[in-house]
Amino acid sequence: MAGIRIIARLDIKGENLIKGIHLEGLRVVGSPHDFALDYYRQGIDEIIYMDAVASLYRRNSLHHVVEQTAKDIFIPLTVGGGVRSIADAEALLRRGADKVAINTAALERPALITEIAQRFGSQSMVAQIDAKRIGQGRWECYSDGGREHSGRDVLDWARQLVDLGAGEILLTSIDREGTRKGFETDLIRAVASTVPIPVIASGGMGKAQDIVTAVEGGWADAVAAAHVLHYRVCSVDDMRAAARKAGIDVRPMTETAA
């Protein structure tokens, strides 16, 4: 086993790194490139950039940020928000992204997942699910940055995403996002037990120990952290230490980052 991945998630609006609660009430944190470079030096395994307002303009505006990051950071980079076509995906991949994440456009036209997976490989296609609880053991997929109902059941959609060719799933709990109350393990476990591809847990991390509950309780293959890193609640080292103490395999730091 290669070990779980610890991923830094950076939501971006314009030129700024921002953070909110339940994907709303966005506050400026700082320069996304500076924060990403800091996390790289700490030994983060991957970076996720999300264009927080892409759905408003129906395009991804992170091309410059991606190019700048690719020059200084040599770990996998996923970019999402506003990817609506093969051309959009290709533009980001050419500028240095390793993967693209898609939510809204896939809900509108599921075939886009297959088209990108066939063109660039499933390893480049991350299916993003923004999930909100609607009952006991039931969640609905939301689109447009967590603002719009889709009417799709999360588990049914997760199964379909696998069939369409997605390589992994970025699973965000809207109910927990930004609350620092910990990951929604019921949601993570439900999806992870339904699909054979890796599941990245996102939304709710409040302390280093939460990585353990996401992996042991939720069966996540990776965790995405935002608030705890941006506001220095804990470091990447703290997360690795918590995982190792619980007997969870983590990936070694890259020599470049170290």
GROMACS .gro file of N, CA and C in nm, residues 78 98-100 116-117 119-126 165-168:
model
   54
   78THR      N    1  -0.434   1.916  -0.881
   78THR     CA    2  -0.569   1.902  -0.935
   78THR      C    3  -0.633   2.040  -0.941
   98ASP      N    4  -0.216   1.822  -1.324
   98ASP     CA    5  -0.208   1.678  -1.348
   98ASP      C    6  -0.345   1.615  -1.361
   99LYS      N    7  -0.445   1.679  -1.298
   99LYS     CA    8  -0.582   1.627  -1.300
   99LYS      C    9  -0.678   1.745  -1.305
  100VAL      N   10  -0.798   1.718  -1.356
  100VAL     CA   11  -0.905   1.817  -1.350
  100VAL      C   12  -1.020   1.758  -1.270
  116ILE      N   13  -1.330   1.305  -2.130
  116ILE     CA   14  -1.201   1.347  -2.074
  116ILE      C   15  -1.118   1.226  -2.033
  117ALA      N   16  -1.182   1.126  -1.974
  117ALA     CA   17  -1.110   1.005  -1.933
  117ALA      C   18  -1.050   0.933  -2.053
  119ARG      N   19  -0.971   1.071  -2.341
  119ARG     CA   20  -0.872   1.157  -2.407
  119ARG      C   21  -0.742   1.164  -2.326
  120PHE      N   22  -0.753   1.180  -2.194
  120PHE     CA   23  -0.635   1.204  -2.112
  120PHE      C   24  -0.605   1.093  -2.011
  121GLY      N   25  -0.695   0.996  -1.998
  121GLY     CA   26  -0.676   0.888  -1.902
  121GLY      C   27  -0.759   0.910  -1.776
  122SER      N   28  -0.809   0.802  -1.720
  122SER     CA   29  -0.890   0.812  -1.599
  122SER      C   30  -0.814   0.874  -1.482
  123GLN      N   31  -0.681   0.858  -1.482
  123GLN     CA   32  -0.601   0.913  -1.373
  123GLN      C   33  -0.605   1.065  -1.371
  124SER      N   34  -0.646   1.125  -1.482
  124SER     CA   35  -0.655   1.271  -1.490
  124SER      C   36  -0.796   1.323  -1.460
  125MET      N   37  -0.891   1.233  -1.440
  125MET     CA   38  -1.031   1.272  -1.426
  125MET      C   39  -1.080   1.249  -1.283
  126VAL      N   40  -1.093   1.360  -1.207
  126VAL     CA   41  -1.144   1.356  -1.070
  126VAL      C   42  -1.289   1.402  -1.071
  165GLY      N   43  -1.600   0.650  -1.612
  165GLY     CA   44  -1.455   0.652  -1.629
  165GLY      C   45  -1.378   0.740  -1.533
  166ALA      N   46  -1.442   0.790  -1.429
  166ALA     CA   47  -1.371   0.872  -1.330
  166ALA      C   48  -1.263   0.790  -1.261
  167GLY      N   49  -1.149   0.857  -1.232
  167GLY     CA   50  -1.039   0.788  -1.168
  167GLY      C   51  -1.041   0.795  -1.017
  168GLU      N   52  -1.102   0.898  -0.964
  168GLU     CA   53  -1.121   0.912  -0.819
  168GLU      C   54  -1.232   1.011  -0.793
   0.00000   0.00000   0.00000
